[in-house]
Short mmCIF file of C-alpha atoms and ligand atoms in Angstrom, two decimals:
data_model
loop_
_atom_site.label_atom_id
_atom_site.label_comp_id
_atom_site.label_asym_id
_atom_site.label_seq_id
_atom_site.Cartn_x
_atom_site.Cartn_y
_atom_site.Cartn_z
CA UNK A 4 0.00 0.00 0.00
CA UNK A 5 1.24 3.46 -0.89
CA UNK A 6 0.63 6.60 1.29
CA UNK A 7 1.89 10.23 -0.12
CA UNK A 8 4.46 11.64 2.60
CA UNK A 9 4.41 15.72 2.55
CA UNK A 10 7.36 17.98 4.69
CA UNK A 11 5.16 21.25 4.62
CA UNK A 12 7.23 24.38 4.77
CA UNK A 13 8.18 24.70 1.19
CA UNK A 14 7.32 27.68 -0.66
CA UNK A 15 6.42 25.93 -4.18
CA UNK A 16 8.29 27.66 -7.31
CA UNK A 17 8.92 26.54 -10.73
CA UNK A 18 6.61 25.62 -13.32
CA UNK A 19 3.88 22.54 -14.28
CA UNK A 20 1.97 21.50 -17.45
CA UNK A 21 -1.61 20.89 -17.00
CA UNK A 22 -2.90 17.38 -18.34
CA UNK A 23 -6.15 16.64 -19.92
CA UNK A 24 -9.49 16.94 -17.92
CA UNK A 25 -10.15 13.72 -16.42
CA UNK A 26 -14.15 14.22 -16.34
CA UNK A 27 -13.84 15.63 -20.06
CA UNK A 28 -12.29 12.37 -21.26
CA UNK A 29 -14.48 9.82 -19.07
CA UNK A 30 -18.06 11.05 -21.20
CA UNK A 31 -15.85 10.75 -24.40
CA UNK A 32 -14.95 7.52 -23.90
CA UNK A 33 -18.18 6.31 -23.31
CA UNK A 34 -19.64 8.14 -26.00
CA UNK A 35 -17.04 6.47 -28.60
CA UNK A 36 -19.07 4.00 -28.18
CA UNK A 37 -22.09 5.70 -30.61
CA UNK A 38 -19.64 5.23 -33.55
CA UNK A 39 -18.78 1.87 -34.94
CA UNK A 40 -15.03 3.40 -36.48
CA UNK A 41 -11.80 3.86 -34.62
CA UNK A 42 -12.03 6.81 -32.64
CA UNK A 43 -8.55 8.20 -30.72
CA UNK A 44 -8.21 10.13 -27.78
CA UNK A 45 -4.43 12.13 -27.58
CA UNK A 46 -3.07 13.24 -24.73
CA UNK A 47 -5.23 11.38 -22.42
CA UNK A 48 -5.08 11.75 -18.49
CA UNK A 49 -3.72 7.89 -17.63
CA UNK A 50 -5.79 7.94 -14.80
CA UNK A 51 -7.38 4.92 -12.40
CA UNK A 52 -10.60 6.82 -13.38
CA UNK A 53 -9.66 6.67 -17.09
CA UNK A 54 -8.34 2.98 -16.81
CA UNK A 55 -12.13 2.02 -15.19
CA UNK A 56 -14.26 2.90 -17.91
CA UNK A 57 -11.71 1.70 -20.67
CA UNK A 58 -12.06 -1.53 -18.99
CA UNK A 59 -16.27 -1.06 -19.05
CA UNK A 60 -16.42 -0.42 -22.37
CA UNK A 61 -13.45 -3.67 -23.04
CA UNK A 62 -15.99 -5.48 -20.77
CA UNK A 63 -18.82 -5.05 -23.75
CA UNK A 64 -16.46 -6.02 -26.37
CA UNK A 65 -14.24 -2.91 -27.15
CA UNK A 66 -11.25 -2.94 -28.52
CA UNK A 67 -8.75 -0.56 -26.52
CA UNK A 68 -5.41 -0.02 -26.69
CA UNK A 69 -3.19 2.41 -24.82
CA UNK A 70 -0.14 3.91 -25.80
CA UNK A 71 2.01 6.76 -23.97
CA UNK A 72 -0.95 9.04 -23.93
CA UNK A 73 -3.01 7.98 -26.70
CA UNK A 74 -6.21 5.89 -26.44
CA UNK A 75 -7.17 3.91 -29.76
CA UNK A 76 -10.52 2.45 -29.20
CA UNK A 77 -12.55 0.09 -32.05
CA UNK A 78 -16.29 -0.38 -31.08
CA UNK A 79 -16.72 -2.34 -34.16
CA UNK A 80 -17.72 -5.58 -32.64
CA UNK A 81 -19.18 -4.39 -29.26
CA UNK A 82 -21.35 -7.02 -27.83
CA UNK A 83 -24.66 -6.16 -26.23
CA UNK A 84 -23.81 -8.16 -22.78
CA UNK A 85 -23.71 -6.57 -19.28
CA UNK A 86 -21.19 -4.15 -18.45
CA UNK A 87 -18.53 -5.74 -15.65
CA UNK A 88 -20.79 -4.62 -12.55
CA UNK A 89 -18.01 -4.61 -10.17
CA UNK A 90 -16.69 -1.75 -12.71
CA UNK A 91 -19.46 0.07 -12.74
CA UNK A 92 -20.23 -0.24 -8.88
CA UNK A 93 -16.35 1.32 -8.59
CA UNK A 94 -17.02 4.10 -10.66
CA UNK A 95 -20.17 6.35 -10.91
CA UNK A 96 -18.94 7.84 -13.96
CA UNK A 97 -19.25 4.14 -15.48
CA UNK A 98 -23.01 5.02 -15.80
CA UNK A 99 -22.06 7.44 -18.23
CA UNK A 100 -22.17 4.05 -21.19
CA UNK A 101 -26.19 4.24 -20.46
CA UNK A 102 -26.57 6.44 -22.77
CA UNK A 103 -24.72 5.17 -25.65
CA UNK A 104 -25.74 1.81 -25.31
CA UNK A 105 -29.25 2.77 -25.27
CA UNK A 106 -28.74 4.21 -28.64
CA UNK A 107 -27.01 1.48 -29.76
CA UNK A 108 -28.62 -1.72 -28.50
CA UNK A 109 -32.40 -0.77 -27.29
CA UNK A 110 -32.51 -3.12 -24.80
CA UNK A 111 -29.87 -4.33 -22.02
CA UNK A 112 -29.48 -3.74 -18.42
CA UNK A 113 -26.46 -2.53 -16.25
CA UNK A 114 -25.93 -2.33 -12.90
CA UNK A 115 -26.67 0.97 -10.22
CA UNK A 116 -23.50 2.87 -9.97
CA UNK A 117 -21.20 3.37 -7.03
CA UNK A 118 -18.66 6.41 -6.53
CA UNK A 119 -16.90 8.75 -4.47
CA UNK A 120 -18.86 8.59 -1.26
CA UNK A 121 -19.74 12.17 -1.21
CA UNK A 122 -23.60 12.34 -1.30
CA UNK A 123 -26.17 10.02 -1.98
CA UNK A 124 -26.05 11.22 -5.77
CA UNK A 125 -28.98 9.21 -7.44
CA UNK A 126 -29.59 9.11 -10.95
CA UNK A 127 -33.17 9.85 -11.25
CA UNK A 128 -32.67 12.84 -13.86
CA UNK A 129 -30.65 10.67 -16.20
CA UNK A 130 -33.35 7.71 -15.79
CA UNK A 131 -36.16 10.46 -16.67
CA UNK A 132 -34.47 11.62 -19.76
CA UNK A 133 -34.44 8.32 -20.88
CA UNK A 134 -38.42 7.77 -20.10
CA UNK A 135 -38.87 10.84 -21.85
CA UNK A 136 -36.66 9.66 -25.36
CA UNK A 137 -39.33 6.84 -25.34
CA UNK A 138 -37.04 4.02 -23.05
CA UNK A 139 -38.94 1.93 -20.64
CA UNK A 140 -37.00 1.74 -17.23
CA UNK A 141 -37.05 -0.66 -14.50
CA UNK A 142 -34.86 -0.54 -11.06
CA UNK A 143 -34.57 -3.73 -9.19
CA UNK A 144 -32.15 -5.79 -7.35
CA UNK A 145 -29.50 -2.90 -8.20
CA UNK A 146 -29.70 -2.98 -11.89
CA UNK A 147 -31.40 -1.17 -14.12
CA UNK A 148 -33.64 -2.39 -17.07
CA UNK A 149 -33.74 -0.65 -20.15
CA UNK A 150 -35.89 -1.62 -23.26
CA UNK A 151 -36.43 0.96 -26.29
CA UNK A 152 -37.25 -0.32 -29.82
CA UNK A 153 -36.43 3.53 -31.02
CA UNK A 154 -35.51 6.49 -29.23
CA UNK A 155 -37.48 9.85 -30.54
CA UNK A 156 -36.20 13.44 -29.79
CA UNK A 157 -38.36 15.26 -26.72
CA UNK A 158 -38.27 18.08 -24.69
CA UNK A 159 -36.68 17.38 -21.66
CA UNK A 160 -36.15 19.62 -18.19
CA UNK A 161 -33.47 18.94 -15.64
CA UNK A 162 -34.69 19.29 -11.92
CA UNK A 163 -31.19 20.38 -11.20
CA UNK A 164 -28.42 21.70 -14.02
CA UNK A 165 -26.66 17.90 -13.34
CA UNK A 166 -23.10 16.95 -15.35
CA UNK A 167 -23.83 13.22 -15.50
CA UNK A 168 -27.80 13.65 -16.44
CA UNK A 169 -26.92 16.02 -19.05
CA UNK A 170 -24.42 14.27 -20.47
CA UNK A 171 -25.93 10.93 -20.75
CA UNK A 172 -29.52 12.04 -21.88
CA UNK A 173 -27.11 14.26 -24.83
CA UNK A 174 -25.42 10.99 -25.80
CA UNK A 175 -28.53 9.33 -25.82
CA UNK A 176 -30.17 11.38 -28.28
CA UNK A 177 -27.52 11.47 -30.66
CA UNK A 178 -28.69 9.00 -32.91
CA UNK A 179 -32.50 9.50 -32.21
CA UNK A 180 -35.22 10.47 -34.65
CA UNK A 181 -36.39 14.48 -34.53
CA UNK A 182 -34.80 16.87 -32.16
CA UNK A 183 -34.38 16.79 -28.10
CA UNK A 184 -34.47 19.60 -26.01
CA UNK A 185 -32.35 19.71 -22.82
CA UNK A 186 -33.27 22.53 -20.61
CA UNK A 187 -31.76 23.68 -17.63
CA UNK A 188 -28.69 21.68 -18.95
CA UNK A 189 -25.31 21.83 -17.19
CA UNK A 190 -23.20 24.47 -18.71
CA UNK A 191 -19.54 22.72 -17.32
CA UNK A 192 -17.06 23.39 -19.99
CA UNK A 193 -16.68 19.37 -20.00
CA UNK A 194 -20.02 19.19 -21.50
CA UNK A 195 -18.89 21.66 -24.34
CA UNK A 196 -16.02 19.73 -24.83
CA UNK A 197 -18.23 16.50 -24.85
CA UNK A 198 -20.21 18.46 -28.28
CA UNK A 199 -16.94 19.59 -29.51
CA UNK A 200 -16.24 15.70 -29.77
CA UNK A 201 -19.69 14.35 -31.20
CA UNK A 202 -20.13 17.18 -33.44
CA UNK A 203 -16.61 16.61 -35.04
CA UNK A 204 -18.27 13.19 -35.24
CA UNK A 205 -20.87 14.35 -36.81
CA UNK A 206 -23.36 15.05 -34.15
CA UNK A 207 -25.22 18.28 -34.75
CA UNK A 208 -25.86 19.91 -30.78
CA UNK A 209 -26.02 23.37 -30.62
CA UNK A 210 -26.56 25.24 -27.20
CA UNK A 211 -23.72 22.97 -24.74
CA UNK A 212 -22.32 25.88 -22.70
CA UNK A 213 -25.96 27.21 -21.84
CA UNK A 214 -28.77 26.03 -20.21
CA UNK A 215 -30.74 24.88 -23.13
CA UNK A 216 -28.75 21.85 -25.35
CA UNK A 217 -30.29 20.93 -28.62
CA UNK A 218 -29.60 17.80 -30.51
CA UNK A 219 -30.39 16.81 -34.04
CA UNK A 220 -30.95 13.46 -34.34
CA UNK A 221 -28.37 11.83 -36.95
CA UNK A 222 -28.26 8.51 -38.46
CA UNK A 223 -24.57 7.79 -38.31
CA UNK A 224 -21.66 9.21 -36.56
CA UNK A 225 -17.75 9.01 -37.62
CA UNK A 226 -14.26 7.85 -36.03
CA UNK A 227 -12.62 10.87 -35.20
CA UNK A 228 -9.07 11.64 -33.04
CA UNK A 229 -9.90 14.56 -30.38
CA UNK A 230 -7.70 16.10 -27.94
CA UNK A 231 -9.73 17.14 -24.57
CA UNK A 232 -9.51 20.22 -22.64
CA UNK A 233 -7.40 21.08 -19.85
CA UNK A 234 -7.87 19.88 -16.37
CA UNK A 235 -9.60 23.40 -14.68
CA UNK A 236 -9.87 21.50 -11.39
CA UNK A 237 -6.39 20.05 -11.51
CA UNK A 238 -4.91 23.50 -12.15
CA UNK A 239 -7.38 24.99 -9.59
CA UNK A 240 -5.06 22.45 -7.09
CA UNK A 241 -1.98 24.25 -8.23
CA UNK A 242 -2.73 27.87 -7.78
CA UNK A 243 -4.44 27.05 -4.38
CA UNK A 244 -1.03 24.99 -3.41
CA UNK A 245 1.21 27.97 -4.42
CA UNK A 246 -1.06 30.57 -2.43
CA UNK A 247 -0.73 28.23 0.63
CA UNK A 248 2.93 27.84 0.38
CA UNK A 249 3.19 31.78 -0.05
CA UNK A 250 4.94 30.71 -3.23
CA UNK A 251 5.24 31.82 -7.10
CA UNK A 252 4.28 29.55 -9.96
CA UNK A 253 3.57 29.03 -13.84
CA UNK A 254 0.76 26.63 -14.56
CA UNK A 255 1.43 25.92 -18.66
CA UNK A 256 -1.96 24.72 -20.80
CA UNK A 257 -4.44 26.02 -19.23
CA UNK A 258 -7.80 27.92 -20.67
CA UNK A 259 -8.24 31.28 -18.47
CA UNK A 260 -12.29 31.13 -19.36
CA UNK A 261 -12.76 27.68 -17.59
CA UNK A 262 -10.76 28.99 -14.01
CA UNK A 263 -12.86 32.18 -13.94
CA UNK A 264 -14.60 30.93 -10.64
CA UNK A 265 -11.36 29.76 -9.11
CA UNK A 266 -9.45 32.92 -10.05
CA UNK A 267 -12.26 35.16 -8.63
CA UNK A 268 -12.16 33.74 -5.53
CA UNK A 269 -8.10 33.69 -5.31
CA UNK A 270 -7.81 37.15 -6.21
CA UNK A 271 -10.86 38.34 -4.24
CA UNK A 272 -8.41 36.94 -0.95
CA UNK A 273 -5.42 38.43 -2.03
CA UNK A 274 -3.62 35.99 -4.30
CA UNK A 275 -2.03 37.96 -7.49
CA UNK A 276 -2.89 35.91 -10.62
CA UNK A 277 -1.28 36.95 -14.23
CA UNK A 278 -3.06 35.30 -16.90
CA UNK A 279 -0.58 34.47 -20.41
CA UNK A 280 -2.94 33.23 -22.52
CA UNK A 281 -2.76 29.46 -22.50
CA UNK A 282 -0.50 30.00 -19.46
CA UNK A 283 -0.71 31.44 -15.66
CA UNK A 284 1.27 33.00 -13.12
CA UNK A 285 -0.17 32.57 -9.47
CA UNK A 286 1.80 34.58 -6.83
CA UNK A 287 0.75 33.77 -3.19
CA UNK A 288 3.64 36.01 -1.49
CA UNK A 289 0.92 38.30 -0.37
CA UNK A 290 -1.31 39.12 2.77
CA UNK A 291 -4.52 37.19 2.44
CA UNK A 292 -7.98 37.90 4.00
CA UNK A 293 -10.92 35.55 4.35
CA UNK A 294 -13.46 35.09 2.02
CA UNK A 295 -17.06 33.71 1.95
CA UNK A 296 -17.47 30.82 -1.24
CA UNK A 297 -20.62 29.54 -2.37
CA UNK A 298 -20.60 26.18 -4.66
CA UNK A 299 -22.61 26.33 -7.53
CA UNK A 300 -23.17 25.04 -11.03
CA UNK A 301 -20.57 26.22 -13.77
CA UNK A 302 -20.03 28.98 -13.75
CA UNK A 303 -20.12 29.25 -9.87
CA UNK A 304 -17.58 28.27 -7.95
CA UNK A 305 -17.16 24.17 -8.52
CA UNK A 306 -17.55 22.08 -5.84
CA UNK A 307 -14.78 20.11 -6.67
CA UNK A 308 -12.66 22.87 -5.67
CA UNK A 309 -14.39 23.28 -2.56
CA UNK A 310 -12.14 20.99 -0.51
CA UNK A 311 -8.57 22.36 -1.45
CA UNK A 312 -9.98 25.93 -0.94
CA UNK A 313 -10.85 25.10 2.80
CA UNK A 314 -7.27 24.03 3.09
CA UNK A 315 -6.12 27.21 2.40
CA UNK A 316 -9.01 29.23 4.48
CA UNK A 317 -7.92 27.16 7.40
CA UNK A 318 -4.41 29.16 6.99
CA UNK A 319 -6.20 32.79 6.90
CA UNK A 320 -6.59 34.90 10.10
CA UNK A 321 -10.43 35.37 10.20
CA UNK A 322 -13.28 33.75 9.78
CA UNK A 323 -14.55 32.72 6.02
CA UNK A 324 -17.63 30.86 5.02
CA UNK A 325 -17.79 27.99 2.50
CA UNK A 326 -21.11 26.93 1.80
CA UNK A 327 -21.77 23.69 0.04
CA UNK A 328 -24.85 23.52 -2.28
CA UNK A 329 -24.07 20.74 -4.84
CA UNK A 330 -23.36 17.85 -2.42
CA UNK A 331 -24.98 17.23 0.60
CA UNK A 332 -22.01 14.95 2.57
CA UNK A 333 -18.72 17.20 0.84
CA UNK A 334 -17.31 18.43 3.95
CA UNK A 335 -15.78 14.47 4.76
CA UNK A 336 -12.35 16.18 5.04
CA UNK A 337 -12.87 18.34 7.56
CA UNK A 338 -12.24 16.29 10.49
CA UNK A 339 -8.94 15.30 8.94
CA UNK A 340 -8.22 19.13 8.76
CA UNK A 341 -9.06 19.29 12.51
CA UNK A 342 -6.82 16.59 12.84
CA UNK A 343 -3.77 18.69 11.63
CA UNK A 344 -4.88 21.87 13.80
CA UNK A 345 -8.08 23.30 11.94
CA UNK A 346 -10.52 25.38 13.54
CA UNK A 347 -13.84 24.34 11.56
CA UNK A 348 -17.12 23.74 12.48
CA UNK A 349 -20.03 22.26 10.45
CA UNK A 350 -23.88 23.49 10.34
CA UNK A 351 -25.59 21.89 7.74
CA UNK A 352 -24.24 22.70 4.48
CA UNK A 353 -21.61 25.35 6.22
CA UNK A 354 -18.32 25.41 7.06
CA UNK A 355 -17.13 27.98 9.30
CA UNK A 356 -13.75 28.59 9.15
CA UNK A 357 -11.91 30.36 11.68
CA UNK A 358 -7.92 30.97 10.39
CA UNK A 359 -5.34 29.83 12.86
CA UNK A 360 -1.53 30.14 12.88
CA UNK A 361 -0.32 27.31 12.15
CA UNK A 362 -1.05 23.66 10.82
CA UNK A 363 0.42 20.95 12.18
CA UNK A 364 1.61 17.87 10.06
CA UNK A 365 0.16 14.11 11.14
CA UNK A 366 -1.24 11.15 9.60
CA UNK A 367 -4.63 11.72 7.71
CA UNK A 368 -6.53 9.91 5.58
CA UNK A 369 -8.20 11.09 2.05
CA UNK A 370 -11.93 10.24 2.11
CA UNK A 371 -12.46 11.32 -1.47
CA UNK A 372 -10.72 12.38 -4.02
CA UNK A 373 -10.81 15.88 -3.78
CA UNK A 374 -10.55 15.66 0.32
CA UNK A 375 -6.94 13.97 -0.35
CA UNK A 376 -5.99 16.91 -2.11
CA UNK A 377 -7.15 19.05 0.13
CA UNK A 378 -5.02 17.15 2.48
CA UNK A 379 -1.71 17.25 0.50
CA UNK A 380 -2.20 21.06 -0.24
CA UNK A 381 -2.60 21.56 4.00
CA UNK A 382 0.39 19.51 4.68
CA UNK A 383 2.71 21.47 1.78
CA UNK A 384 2.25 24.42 4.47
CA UNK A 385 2.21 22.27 7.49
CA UNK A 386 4.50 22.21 10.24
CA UNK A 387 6.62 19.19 10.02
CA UNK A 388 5.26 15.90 8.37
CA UNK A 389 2.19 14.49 7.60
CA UNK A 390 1.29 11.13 5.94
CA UNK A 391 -1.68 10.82 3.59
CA UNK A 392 -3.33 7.60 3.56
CA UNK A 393 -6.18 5.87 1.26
CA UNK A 394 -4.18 7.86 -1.63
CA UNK A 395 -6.38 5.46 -3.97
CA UNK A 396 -8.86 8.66 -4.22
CA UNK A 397 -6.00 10.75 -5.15
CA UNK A 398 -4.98 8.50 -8.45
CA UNK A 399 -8.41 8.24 -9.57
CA UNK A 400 -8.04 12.06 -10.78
CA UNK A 401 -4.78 13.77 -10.67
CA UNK A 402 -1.84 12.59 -13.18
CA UNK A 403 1.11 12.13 -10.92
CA UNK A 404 0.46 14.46 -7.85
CA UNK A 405 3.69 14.01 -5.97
CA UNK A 406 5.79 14.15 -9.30
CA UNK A 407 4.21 17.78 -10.18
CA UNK A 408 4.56 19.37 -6.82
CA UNK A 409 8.11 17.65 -6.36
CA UNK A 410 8.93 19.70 -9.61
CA UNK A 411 7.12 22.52 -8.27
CA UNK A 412 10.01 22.25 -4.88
CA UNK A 413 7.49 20.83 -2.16
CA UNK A 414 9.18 18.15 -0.04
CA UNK A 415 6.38 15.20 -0.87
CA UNK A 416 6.99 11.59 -2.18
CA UNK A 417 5.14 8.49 -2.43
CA UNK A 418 6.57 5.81 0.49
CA UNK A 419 5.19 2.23 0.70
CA UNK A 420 3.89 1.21 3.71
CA UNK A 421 2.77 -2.20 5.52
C1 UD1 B 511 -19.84 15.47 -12.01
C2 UD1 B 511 -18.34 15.37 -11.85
C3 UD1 B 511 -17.93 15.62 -10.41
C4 UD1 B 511 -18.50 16.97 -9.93
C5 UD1 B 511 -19.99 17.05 -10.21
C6 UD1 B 511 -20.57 18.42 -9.90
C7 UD1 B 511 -17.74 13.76 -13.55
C8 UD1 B 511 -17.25 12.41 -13.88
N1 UD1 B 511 -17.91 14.04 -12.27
O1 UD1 B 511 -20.42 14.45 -11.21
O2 UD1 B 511 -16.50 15.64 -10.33
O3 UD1 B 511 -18.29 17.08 -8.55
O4 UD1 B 511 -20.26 16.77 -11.59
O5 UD1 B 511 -19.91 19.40 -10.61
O6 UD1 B 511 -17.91 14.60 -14.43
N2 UD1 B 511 -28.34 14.52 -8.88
C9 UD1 B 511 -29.64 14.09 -8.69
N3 UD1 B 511 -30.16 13.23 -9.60
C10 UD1 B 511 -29.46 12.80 -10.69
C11 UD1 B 511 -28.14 13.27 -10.88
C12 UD1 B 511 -27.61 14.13 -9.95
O7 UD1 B 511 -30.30 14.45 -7.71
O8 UD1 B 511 -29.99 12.03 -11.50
C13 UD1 B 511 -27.76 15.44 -7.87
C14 UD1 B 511 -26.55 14.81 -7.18
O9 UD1 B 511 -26.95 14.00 -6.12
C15 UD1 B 511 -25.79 16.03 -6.73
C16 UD1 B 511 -26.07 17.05 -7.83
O10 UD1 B 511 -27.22 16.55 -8.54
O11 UD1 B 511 -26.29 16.50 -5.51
C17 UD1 B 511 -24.93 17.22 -8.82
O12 UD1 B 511 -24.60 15.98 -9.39
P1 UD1 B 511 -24.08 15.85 -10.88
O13 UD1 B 511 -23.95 17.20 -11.49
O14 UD1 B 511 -24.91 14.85 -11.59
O15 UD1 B 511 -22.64 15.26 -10.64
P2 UD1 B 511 -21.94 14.07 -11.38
O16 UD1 B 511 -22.28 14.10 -12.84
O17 UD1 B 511 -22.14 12.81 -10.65
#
């Protein structure tokens, strides 16, 4: 078993590349799976995340190789069989074939997804697009049924702007007769990047971005090689570990547009941010104040930045206010924060956080992916060491954590442990 060991202290300093955005590439994937030709992903995030669904789709028949950072994948002979459920119970985001295998086989059932353990996230909005595309559902025994002889366009409104609803009911509709409506869509720039993909297919959505998706229904789509966006979330890690460490760094290949949120909120506390077009220069050598954040749908501040931001509040004198609104259970890391010297404390969905002087480095364990690296960013400006266990979380979304910030200066490796 591996745990991530951090010697806080460092100001970080240097510069990192950004890779590609791990919940961009997981929805093209699984929507490769539309198009019977080769389709090829470059400079793909080699994730555990990205490894998961690969193995989903291979577990229906695809053909997927992996080389250096390029994913080949041949759906050419996909079989209409169960996906692997112990897959899809590991990954949430493994849902995300529903969709495409609607389109392409009618009928076939899957098992109910698992996931970070971070709400009780159900999947009733993507199950109700579905209905509403002309699919017959039935839950039971923790599968789901689906049976559609053809899928026909509709008008279809989200209870709640979700990623994953939005995403599957688009994919779904792809190849369906007449034209689907998807309002009060998610606008997260993965979903735009998901269009950018199918419409270089030849998938004609218009709308992803906004609120209000429209599909075409097509007949066919093409194989096609894409590159995916940047990681915003993964950079958002960055600039919040240089304003911790008071330090000074260049974040290469990012897009500005997509860190808005997460630059608003840095600069609003003090952080000096210099934007070089596809680059970024985060300076955290600066007095900070507290701040008050608010998670919201893109483009609010994301949730998924929510964790690694507290780290840094918990190193502000005052008192700052996050407030949670996308996940009801998101605030799992905050008794590991207490653990290293935090003052927090937890009504409902907010987090009061009163800044104190100093964190102290111990042993902590990540309870999600995000919490873990909200736990490495604390211990970069901790005092002495602290060990992060259950790094599992961690390598489900971040491309070599401990290489980037080792490059970046901060005194962090990987150990093995009994
Ligand atoms: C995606 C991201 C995740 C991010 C989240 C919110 C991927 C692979 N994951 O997750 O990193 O934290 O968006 O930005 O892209 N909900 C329902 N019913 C549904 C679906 C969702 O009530 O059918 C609720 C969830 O419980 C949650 C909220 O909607 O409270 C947001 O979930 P959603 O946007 O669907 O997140 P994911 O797609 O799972």
């Amino acid at each position: 078993m591996k745990e991530i060991l951090v010697k806080g202290g460092r100001r970080l300093n240097g510069e990192i590349d950004i890779s590609s955005a791990k919940n961009a590439v997981l929805p093209i994937i699984a929507c490769s799976m539309l198009c019977e030709e080769t389709c090829v992903i470059n400079k793909a995030p080699l994730l555990k995340d990205v490894f998961v669904i690969c193995d989903v789709l291979r577990s229906v028949n695809s053909n997927i190789t992996i080389e250096k950072d390029r994913i080949v994948i041949d759906n050419s002979n996909l079989k209409n069989i169960e996906p692997d459920s112990e897959l899809v119970k590991k990954m949430r985001a493994s849902f995300l074939v529903m969709g495409p295998m609607i389109s392409r086989f009618g009928k076939f059932r899957i098992s109910l997804p698992g996931g970070c353990n971070i709400g009780t996230r159900p999947i009733d909005l993507h199950l109700k697009g579905f209905s509403a595309l002309g699919a017959e559902i039935k839950l039971g025994h923790g599968y789901v049924e689906v049976c559609a002889n053809k899928l026909i366009g509709n008008r279809i409104y989200l209870d709640f702007p979700s990623v994953g609803a939005t995403e599957n009911i688009m994919m779904a509709a792809i190849l369906a007769e007449g034209e689907t409506t998807i309002e009060n869509a998610a606008g997260e720039p993965e979903i735009q990047d998901l269009a950018n993909f199918l419409n270089s297919m030849g998938a004609k959505i218009s709308g992803a971005g906004t609120d209000n998706i429209k599909i075409q229904g097509v007949k066919k789509l093409r194989g096609i090689e894409y590159t995916p966006i940047p990681d915003r979330i993964e950079a958002g890690t960055y600039m919040v570990g240089a304003a911790i460490t008071k330090g000074k760094i260049r974040i290469n290949g990012i897009k500005e547009e997509h860190l808005k949120p997460i630059i608003a909120k840095l600069r609003e506390l003090g952080v000096y941010i210099e934007s070089l077009g596809d680059s970024i220069i985060v300076d955290g050598d600066r007095e900070f104040n507290p701040i008050d954040i608010k998670t919201m749908p893109y483009p609010g501040f994301p949730t998924d930045m929510q964790a690694q931001m507290m780290s840094l509040l918990c190193t502000i004198k005052g008192t700052s206010l996050i407030t949670e609104t996308i996940f009801e259970n998101r605030f799992m890391h905050v008794g590991e924060l207490k653990r290293m010297g935090a003052n927090i404390k937890i009504d409902g969905r907010c987090a009061v956080i009163e800044g104190v002087d100093v964190l102290t480095g111990c042993d902590v364990k990540a309870t999600d992916l995000r919490a873990g690296a909200a736990l490495i960013i604390a211990a970069l400006a901790g005092e002495g060491y602290t060990k992060v266990g259950n790094i599992y979380h961690i390598e489900r979304g971040y491309v070599d954590i401990d290489g980037k910030f080792r490059k970046l200066g901060a005194n962090i490796e990987r150990v093995e442990v009994e």
